[in-house]
Coordinates of C-alpha atoms in Angstrom, one line a residue:
Chain A
M1 CA -9.4 15.5 1.8
I2 CA -8.1 12.4 -0.1
A3 CA -10.8 9.9 -0.9
L4 CA -10.1 6.2 -1.3
I5 CA -12.9 4.6 -3.2
N6 CA -14.3 1.6 -1.4
Y7 CA -15.9 -0.9 -3.7
N8 CA -15.3 -4.2 -2.1
A9 CA -11.9 -4.7 -3.7
G10 CA -8.9 -5.8 -1.7
N11 CA -5.9 -4.0 -0.4
I12 CA -7.5 -0.8 0.4
T13 CA -6.1 -0.8 4.0
S14 CA -2.6 -1.1 2.6
V15 CA -3.1 2.0 0.5
K16 CA -4.5 3.9 3.5
N17 CA -1.5 2.9 5.6
A18 CA 0.9 4.1 2.9
I19 CA -0.9 7.5 2.6
E20 CA -0.8 7.9 6.4
R21 CA 2.9 7.0 6.5
L22 CA 3.5 9.9 4.2
G23 CA 1.8 12.2 6.7
F24 CA -1.5 12.6 4.8
S25 CA -5.0 11.6 6.0
C26 CA -7.7 10.0 3.9
V27 CA -11.2 8.6 4.0
I28 CA -12.3 5.2 2.7
T29 CA -15.7 5.9 1.1
D30 CA -18.3 4.9 -1.4
N31 CA -20.2 8.1 -0.9
A32 CA -20.6 9.9 -4.3
D33 CA -20.6 13.4 -2.7
E34 CA -17.6 12.7 -0.6
I35 CA -15.7 11.4 -3.7
R36 CA -16.7 14.3 -5.8
S37 CA -15.6 16.9 -3.2
A38 CA -12.3 15.2 -2.5
S39 CA -9.1 17.0 -3.5
K40 CA -7.6 13.8 -4.8
V41 CA -9.2 10.4 -5.4
I42 CA -7.5 7.0 -5.3
F43 CA -9.1 4.1 -7.0
P44 CA -7.2 1.0 -5.7
G45 CA -8.1 -2.6 -6.4
V46 CA -7.2 -6.2 -6.1
G47 CA -9.8 -8.6 -7.5
E48 CA -11.7 -9.6 -10.6
A49 CA -12.7 -7.1 -13.3
S50 CA -16.3 -8.1 -14.1
S51 CA -17.5 -8.4 -10.5
A52 CA -15.7 -5.1 -9.6
M53 CA -17.4 -3.3 -12.6
S54 CA -20.8 -4.7 -11.6
Y55 CA -20.3 -3.5 -8.1
L56 CA -19.3 0.0 -9.3
K57 CA -22.3 0.2 -11.5
A58 CA -24.7 -1.0 -8.8
M59 CA -23.4 1.8 -6.5
G60 CA -23.5 4.4 -9.3
L61 CA -19.8 4.9 -8.9
D62 CA -18.9 4.3 -12.5
Q63 CA -20.4 7.6 -13.5
V64 CA -19.0 9.4 -10.5
I65 CA -15.4 8.3 -11.4
C66 CA -15.8 9.3 -15.1
S67 CA -17.0 12.7 -14.1
L68 CA -14.1 13.6 -11.8
N69 CA -11.9 16.6 -12.6
Q70 CA -9.5 16.4 -9.7
P71 CA -6.4 14.1 -9.9
V72 CA -7.4 10.4 -9.8
L73 CA -5.0 7.5 -9.3
G74 CA -6.0 4.0 -10.3
I75 CA -3.8 1.2 -8.8
C76 CA -3.5 -2.3 -10.3
L77 CA -7.1 -3.4 -11.0
G78 CA -7.9 0.3 -10.7
Q79 CA -5.7 1.0 -13.7
Q80 CA -7.3 -1.8 -15.7
L81 CA -10.9 -0.6 -14.9
L82 CA -10.0 2.9 -16.2
C83 CA -9.4 1.2 -19.6
Q84 CA -11.9 0.5 -22.4
F85 CA -12.3 -3.3 -22.2
S86 CA -10.9 -6.2 -20.2
E87 CA -10.6 -9.8 -21.4
E88 CA -11.1 -10.7 -17.7
G89 CA -14.8 -11.7 -17.7
N90 CA -15.2 -9.8 -21.1
T91 CA -15.8 -6.6 -19.3
E92 CA -16.7 -3.2 -20.6
C93 CA -14.7 -0.9 -18.3
L94 CA -14.8 2.9 -17.6
G95 CA -13.2 3.9 -20.9
I96 CA -11.0 6.8 -19.7
F97 CA -8.0 5.2 -21.5
P98 CA -8.8 3.9 -25.0
V99 CA -6.7 0.8 -24.1
Q100 CA -7.4 -2.9 -24.1
V101 CA -6.7 -5.2 -21.1
K102 CA -5.5 -8.7 -22.1
K103 CA -4.5 -11.9 -20.3
F104 CA -0.8 -12.7 -20.3
P105 CA -0.1 -15.6 -22.7
P106 CA 1.1 -18.6 -20.6
L107 CA 4.7 -18.4 -21.9
D108 CA 6.0 -17.9 -18.4
I109 CA 4.7 -17.9 -14.8
V110 CA 1.4 -16.2 -14.5
P111 CA 0.7 -14.1 -12.4
H112 CA 3.5 -11.7 -13.0
M113 CA 4.5 -11.4 -9.4
G114 CA 7.4 -9.6 -7.9
W115 CA 9.8 -6.7 -8.5
N116 CA 10.3 -5.6 -12.1
T117 CA 11.8 -2.7 -13.9
L118 CA 10.2 0.5 -15.2
Q119 CA 11.1 1.9 -18.6
M120 CA 10.2 5.5 -18.9
N121 CA 8.3 6.6 -22.0
G122 CA 7.3 10.1 -21.1
R123 CA 7.5 12.9 -18.6
S124 CA 4.9 13.3 -15.9
P125 CA 4.9 14.7 -12.4
L126 CA 3.7 11.3 -11.3
L127 CA 7.2 9.9 -12.0
N128 CA 9.3 12.8 -10.8
G129 CA 12.6 11.5 -9.4
I130 CA 12.0 8.0 -10.6
Q131 CA 15.0 6.6 -12.6
E132 CA 15.0 4.3 -15.6
D133 CA 15.4 0.8 -14.2
D134 CA 13.9 1.5 -10.8
D135 CA 12.0 -1.6 -9.5
V136 CA 8.5 -1.7 -8.4
Y137 CA 6.2 -4.5 -7.1
F138 CA 3.7 -6.1 -9.4
V139 CA 1.0 -8.8 -9.0
H140 CA -1.3 -9.3 -11.9
S141 CA -2.4 -11.8 -14.6
Y142 CA -3.9 -9.3 -17.0
Y143 CA -2.0 -6.4 -18.6
C144 CA -2.8 -3.0 -20.3
E145 CA -1.5 -2.7 -23.8
P146 CA 1.2 -0.1 -24.3
S147 CA -0.3 3.1 -25.7
N148 CA 0.3 6.8 -26.1
Y149 CA -0.8 7.2 -22.6
S150 CA 1.9 4.9 -21.2
L151 CA 4.2 7.0 -19.0
A152 CA 6.3 3.9 -18.3
T153 CA 6.2 0.4 -19.6
C154 CA 7.5 -2.9 -18.1
D155 CA 8.5 -6.0 -19.9
Y156 CA 7.2 -9.4 -18.7
I157 CA 6.4 -11.9 -21.5
L158 CA 5.6 -8.8 -23.5
P159 CA 5.8 -5.0 -22.9
F160 CA 2.8 -3.5 -21.1
G161 CA 1.6 -0.2 -19.7
A162 CA 3.1 0.1 -16.1
A163 CA 2.1 3.7 -15.5
M164 CA -0.4 5.7 -17.5
Q165 CA -1.8 9.2 -17.6
K166 CA -4.6 11.0 -19.5
D167 CA -5.4 14.5 -18.3
N168 CA -6.3 14.3 -14.6
F169 CA -6.4 10.4 -14.6
Y170 CA -3.2 8.7 -13.5
A171 CA -2.7 5.0 -13.1
T172 CA -0.1 2.4 -12.1
Q173 CA -0.3 -1.4 -12.7
F174 CA 2.2 -1.9 -9.9
H175 CA 1.5 -1.4 -6.2
P176 CA 3.2 1.9 -5.1
E177 CA 2.0 1.1 -1.5
K178 CA 4.1 -2.1 -1.6
S179 CA 7.1 -0.8 -3.6
A180 CA 9.3 0.4 -0.8
G181 CA 10.9 3.9 -1.2
I182 CA 10.3 4.1 -5.0
G183 CA 6.6 3.5 -4.4
E184 CA 6.4 6.1 -1.6
R185 CA 8.0 8.6 -3.9
I186 CA 5.4 8.0 -6.6
L187 CA 2.5 8.2 -4.1
L188 CA 4.0 11.4 -2.7
N189 CA 4.3 12.8 -6.3
F190 CA 0.5 12.1 -6.7
L191 CA -0.5 13.5 -3.3
E192 CA 1.5 16.7 -4.0
L193 CA 0.0 17.3 -7.5
Chain B
M1 CA 13.5 -8.0 -16.0
L2 CA 11.6 -9.8 -13.2
K3 CA 13.9 -10.0 -10.2
K4 CA 14.5 -13.1 -8.0
R5 CA 13.2 -12.3 -4.5
I6 CA 15.1 -12.7 -1.2
I7 CA 12.7 -13.4 1.7
P8 CA 13.6 -13.5 5.4
C9 CA 11.2 -15.6 7.5
L10 CA 10.4 -14.5 11.1
D11 CA 9.0 -17.0 13.6
I12 CA 6.5 -15.4 15.9
K13 CA 5.4 -16.7 19.3
D14 CA 3.0 -14.8 21.5
G15 CA 3.7 -11.7 19.4
R16 CA 7.5 -11.9 19.7
T17 CA 10.2 -13.2 17.4
V18 CA 11.6 -16.4 18.8
K19 CA 14.8 -17.1 17.0
G20 CA 17.8 -15.2 18.3
V21 CA 18.9 -12.2 16.3
N22 CA 22.2 -10.6 16.1
F23 CA 21.7 -7.1 14.8
V24 CA 23.8 -4.8 16.9
D25 CA 21.7 -1.7 16.1
I26 CA 18.4 -3.2 17.1
R27 CA 17.2 -2.3 20.6
D28 CA 14.7 -5.1 21.0
A29 CA 15.5 -8.1 18.9
G30 CA 12.3 -9.8 20.0
D31 CA 10.2 -7.1 18.5
P32 CA 8.9 -8.3 15.1
I33 CA 8.1 -4.8 13.9
E34 CA 11.6 -3.5 14.6
L35 CA 13.2 -6.5 13.0
A36 CA 10.8 -6.2 10.0
K37 CA 11.7 -2.6 9.5
R38 CA 15.3 -3.5 9.6
Y39 CA 14.8 -6.0 6.8
V40 CA 12.9 -3.5 4.7
H41 CA 15.8 -1.1 5.2
D42 CA 18.2 -3.9 4.1
S43 CA 16.2 -4.2 0.9
A44 CA 14.5 -7.6 1.6
D45 CA 12.0 -8.1 -1.2
E46 CA 9.2 -9.6 0.9
L47 CA 8.7 -10.9 4.4
V48 CA 7.2 -14.1 5.8
F49 CA 5.8 -14.2 9.4
L50 CA 5.2 -17.7 10.7
D51 CA 3.1 -17.8 13.8
I52 CA 4.1 -20.8 15.9
T53 CA 1.7 -19.9 18.7
A54 CA -0.5 -23.0 18.8
T55 CA -3.3 -21.8 21.0
L56 CA -6.5 -20.2 19.8
E57 CA -6.7 -17.5 22.4
K58 CA -3.4 -16.1 21.0
R59 CA -4.9 -15.6 17.6
K60 CA -6.2 -12.1 18.5
T61 CA -2.6 -11.1 19.4
L62 CA -1.6 -12.2 15.9
A63 CA -4.3 -10.0 14.2
E64 CA -3.1 -7.1 16.3
L65 CA 0.5 -7.7 15.3
V66 CA -0.4 -8.0 11.6
R67 CA -2.2 -4.7 11.9
K68 CA 0.9 -3.0 13.3
I69 CA 3.2 -4.6 10.7
A70 CA 0.9 -3.4 7.9
K71 CA 1.0 0.1 9.2
E72 CA 4.8 0.1 9.4
I73 CA 6.2 -1.7 6.4
N74 CA 6.0 -0.8 2.7
I75 CA 6.8 -4.2 1.1
P76 CA 4.5 -7.3 0.7
F77 CA 4.3 -9.7 3.5
T78 CA 2.8 -13.2 4.1
V79 CA 1.4 -14.5 7.4
G80 CA 1.3 -18.2 8.1
G81 CA 0.9 -20.7 10.9
G82 CA -2.3 -22.1 12.3
I83 CA -4.5 -20.8 9.5
N84 CA -7.1 -23.6 9.3
S85 CA -10.2 -22.0 7.8
L86 CA -11.4 -19.2 5.5
E87 CA -12.3 -17.3 8.6
D88 CA -8.7 -17.5 10.0
A89 CA -7.4 -16.3 6.6
R90 CA -9.9 -13.4 6.6
I91 CA -8.7 -12.2 10.0
V92 CA -5.1 -11.8 8.9
I93 CA -5.9 -10.5 5.4
D94 CA -8.3 -7.9 6.8
A95 CA -5.6 -6.9 9.3
G96 CA -3.4 -6.1 6.3
A97 CA -1.4 -9.2 5.3
D98 CA -0.9 -9.5 1.5
K99 CA -0.8 -13.2 1.5
V100 CA -1.6 -16.1 3.8
S101 CA 0.4 -19.3 3.9
I102 CA -1.3 -22.6 4.6
N103 CA 0.4 -26.0 5.1
S104 CA -1.1 -28.9 7.1
S105 CA -4.6 -27.4 6.8
A106 CA -4.3 -27.5 3.0
V107 CA -3.4 -31.2 3.0
K108 CA -6.1 -32.0 5.4
K109 CA -8.7 -29.9 3.6
P110 CA -7.5 -29.2 0.0
Q111 CA -10.7 -27.2 -0.8
L112 CA -9.4 -24.6 1.7
I113 CA -7.0 -23.5 -1.0
S114 CA -9.9 -22.9 -3.4
E115 CA -12.0 -21.2 -0.8
I116 CA -9.3 -18.6 0.0
A117 CA -8.4 -18.2 -3.7
Q118 CA -12.1 -17.5 -4.6
E119 CA -12.6 -15.0 -1.8
F120 CA -9.3 -13.1 -2.0
G121 CA -7.7 -14.1 -5.3
S122 CA -5.0 -16.7 -6.0
Q123 CA -2.2 -14.2 -5.4
C124 CA -3.2 -14.3 -1.7
V125 CA -2.7 -18.0 -1.3
V126 CA 0.7 -19.4 -0.6
V127 CA 0.7 -23.2 -0.1
A128 CA 3.7 -24.2 2.1
I129 CA 5.0 -27.7 1.5
D130 CA 7.4 -29.5 3.9
T131 CA 9.1 -32.3 2.0
K132 CA 11.5 -35.0 3.0
L133 CA 13.4 -37.6 0.9
E134 CA 12.4 -41.1 1.9
N135 CA 13.3 -44.2 -0.2
D136 CA 14.3 -42.0 -3.2
T137 CA 10.9 -40.2 -3.1
W138 CA 10.2 -36.7 -2.0
K139 CA 7.2 -37.1 0.4
V140 CA 5.0 -34.4 1.8
F141 CA 4.9 -34.1 5.6
V142 CA 2.6 -32.1 7.8
N143 CA 2.3 -30.9 11.4
G144 CA 5.7 -29.2 11.4
G145 CA 7.3 -32.1 9.6
K146 CA 6.3 -34.7 12.2
T147 CA 3.6 -36.6 10.2
A148 CA 4.1 -38.3 6.8
T149 CA 1.3 -38.1 4.3
S150 CA 0.6 -40.2 1.3
W151 CA 1.3 -37.3 -1.1
E152 CA 4.4 -37.2 -3.2
L153 CA 5.9 -33.7 -3.7
L154 CA 5.2 -33.2 -7.4
A155 CA 1.7 -34.6 -7.2
W156 CA 0.8 -32.4 -4.3
A157 CA 2.4 -29.3 -5.9
T158 CA 0.4 -29.7 -9.1
E159 CA -2.8 -30.4 -7.2
A160 CA -2.3 -27.3 -5.1
E161 CA -1.8 -25.2 -8.2
R162 CA -4.9 -26.8 -9.8
L163 CA -6.9 -25.8 -6.7
G164 CA -5.9 -22.2 -6.9
A165 CA -2.6 -21.7 -5.0
G166 CA -0.9 -18.6 -6.2
E167 CA 2.6 -19.6 -5.0
L168 CA 4.3 -22.5 -3.4
L169 CA 6.8 -22.3 -0.5
V170 CA 8.8 -25.6 -0.6
T171 CA 10.9 -26.5 2.4
S172 CA 13.3 -29.4 2.0
M173 CA 13.5 -30.9 5.5
N174 CA 16.6 -32.9 4.8
N175 CA 18.4 -29.7 4.1
D176 CA 16.7 -27.4 6.6
G177 CA 19.1 -26.2 9.3
T178 CA 22.1 -27.9 7.7
K179 CA 23.5 -24.8 6.0
N180 CA 24.7 -27.2 3.2
G181 CA 22.7 -25.6 0.5
F182 CA 19.2 -25.8 -1.0
A183 CA 17.9 -29.1 -2.3
V184 CA 18.4 -27.9 -5.9
S185 CA 17.4 -30.9 -7.9
H186 CA 13.9 -31.4 -6.6
L187 CA 13.4 -27.6 -6.5
A188 CA 14.2 -27.6 -10.2
E189 CA 11.7 -30.4 -10.7
V190 CA 8.9 -28.8 -8.8
S191 CA 9.5 -25.3 -10.3
L192 CA 9.3 -26.9 -13.8
A193 CA 6.2 -28.9 -13.0
V194 CA 4.0 -25.8 -12.0
N195 CA 3.4 -22.5 -13.7
I196 CA 3.2 -20.5 -10.4
P197 CA 6.1 -19.0 -8.5
V198 CA 8.0 -21.4 -6.2
I199 CA 9.9 -20.1 -3.1
A200 CA 12.9 -22.3 -2.2
S201 CA 13.5 -22.9 1.5
G202 CA 15.8 -25.0 3.7
G203 CA 19.5 -25.3 3.7
A204 CA 20.9 -21.8 2.9
G205 CA 24.3 -21.4 4.5
T206 CA 26.4 -19.3 2.1
M207 CA 25.8 -16.7 -0.6
H208 CA 26.9 -19.2 -3.2
H209 CA 23.9 -21.4 -2.2
F210 CA 21.5 -18.7 -3.4
K211 CA 23.3 -18.4 -6.7
E212 CA 23.2 -22.2 -7.1
V213 CA 19.4 -22.5 -6.6
F214 CA 18.7 -19.5 -8.8
E215 CA 21.0 -20.7 -11.6
N216 CA 19.9 -24.3 -11.6
S217 CA 16.1 -24.1 -11.0
K218 CA 13.2 -21.9 -12.0
V219 CA 12.4 -20.8 -8.4
S220 CA 11.3 -17.2 -8.1
A221 CA 12.5 -16.6 -4.6
A222 CA 14.6 -18.0 -1.8
L223 CA 13.7 -17.9 1.8
A224 CA 15.9 -18.2 4.9
A225 CA 15.7 -17.4 8.6
S226 CA 18.7 -17.8 11.0
I227 CA 21.5 -16.9 8.6
F228 CA 19.7 -13.5 8.2
H229 CA 18.7 -13.1 11.8
F230 CA 22.1 -13.9 13.2
G231 CA 23.7 -11.5 10.7
E232 CA 25.8 -14.3 9.1
I233 CA 24.7 -13.1 5.7
P234 CA 23.7 -9.5 5.6
I235 CA 21.0 -9.1 2.9
P236 CA 22.6 -6.1 1.2
Q237 CA 25.9 -8.1 0.8
L238 CA 24.0 -11.1 -0.5
K239 CA 22.2 -9.0 -3.1
Q240 CA 25.3 -7.3 -4.2
Y241 CA 27.0 -10.7 -4.6
L242 CA 24.1 -12.1 -6.7
K243 CA 24.2 -9.1 -8.9
T244 CA 27.9 -9.6 -9.7
Q245 CA 26.9 -13.2 -10.5
Q246 CA 24.4 -12.0 -13.1
I247 CA 21.4 -13.1 -11.1
P248 CA 18.5 -10.6 -11.6
I249 CA 18.2 -8.9 -8.2
R250 CA 16.6 -5.7 -7.1

């Protein structure tokens, strides 16, 4: 069973719809046992970092997420919360990736909204079949600094981590569930890990 | 590089698309879902559904339709028309819309912009502005362009941004339906005046018009309806053309 972590952050239905379009079923849950026993866990998110972290802590889900051994996919705010620290609300995050999350300097339109290009940095099953220069859909005002864990970067105002992996933890800053065929391929890659 | 977005707009009444469509391979041109899927296939970057059903009892139909759209399509979409309260916004966002568009209700009650932004994030709030040139000034109109307001375009655009709008959809009424091109000069002004994405709307008639607005203003996206619905400009052809003109396009 695939578990979608429900923590009062937006867009969870979009992710569920996308998984179902690919022929998989999933449960939306905040139940620790259900999350621990899932074959895959998706940690989506649209919202604000500090309130999302407070909610996760209040539900005890911060420790649950950090202890997971099965493949986990963080999406958008999910990716940022898997990092060390976010400038959004000066928030200590889950610390899976030793990476800082910063606010885009206002040198161009913020949020970074729309289709932008992936530059591949490493090989990972998550990005199987994805080509250099494929476009995916982003909406965010904060970014993850590029690091050794960046599978792909994207350039907007400055280069940032667009897809990341450390061990069983995978993450995308873009929304695969809203990125047409390319996004479907990435989600399918994750679901078939 | 961030791409310029091409956005078809579908008018919905009682759960059906109202403007004529001219796709030979669509079985039911009045079915918004079939039309939406066609646009996704044609590589539209985003979709806007504008509900022109005025009556309250039809709102439930809209939520049901949004739910079906969200199940079927894999690109972002905005729903607008008749969203007058936080509760109205919640209904369509919960049903799966990525963004809501508000127009007259935002002018009547500007704090609605902030309310929706605080609840769902700025990226969810598109403020649609209908504007018309009168005595050398671009004025803001509401109620489907029927009622003038005291707002001047740039003042309202910057106020909407200040209140938390995540995006502006600016329709130039003088140009709308003319197919004579976008109102490039004031779109250039408004897209410079704010630091949020602006969607250009009104006047698209040729592929060159899209090139013109992207080259001469900072708009992030261009929206059109009938030229896409009637198949006058197929989206794949438009995007191919813009790429050859060095416009960043997906």
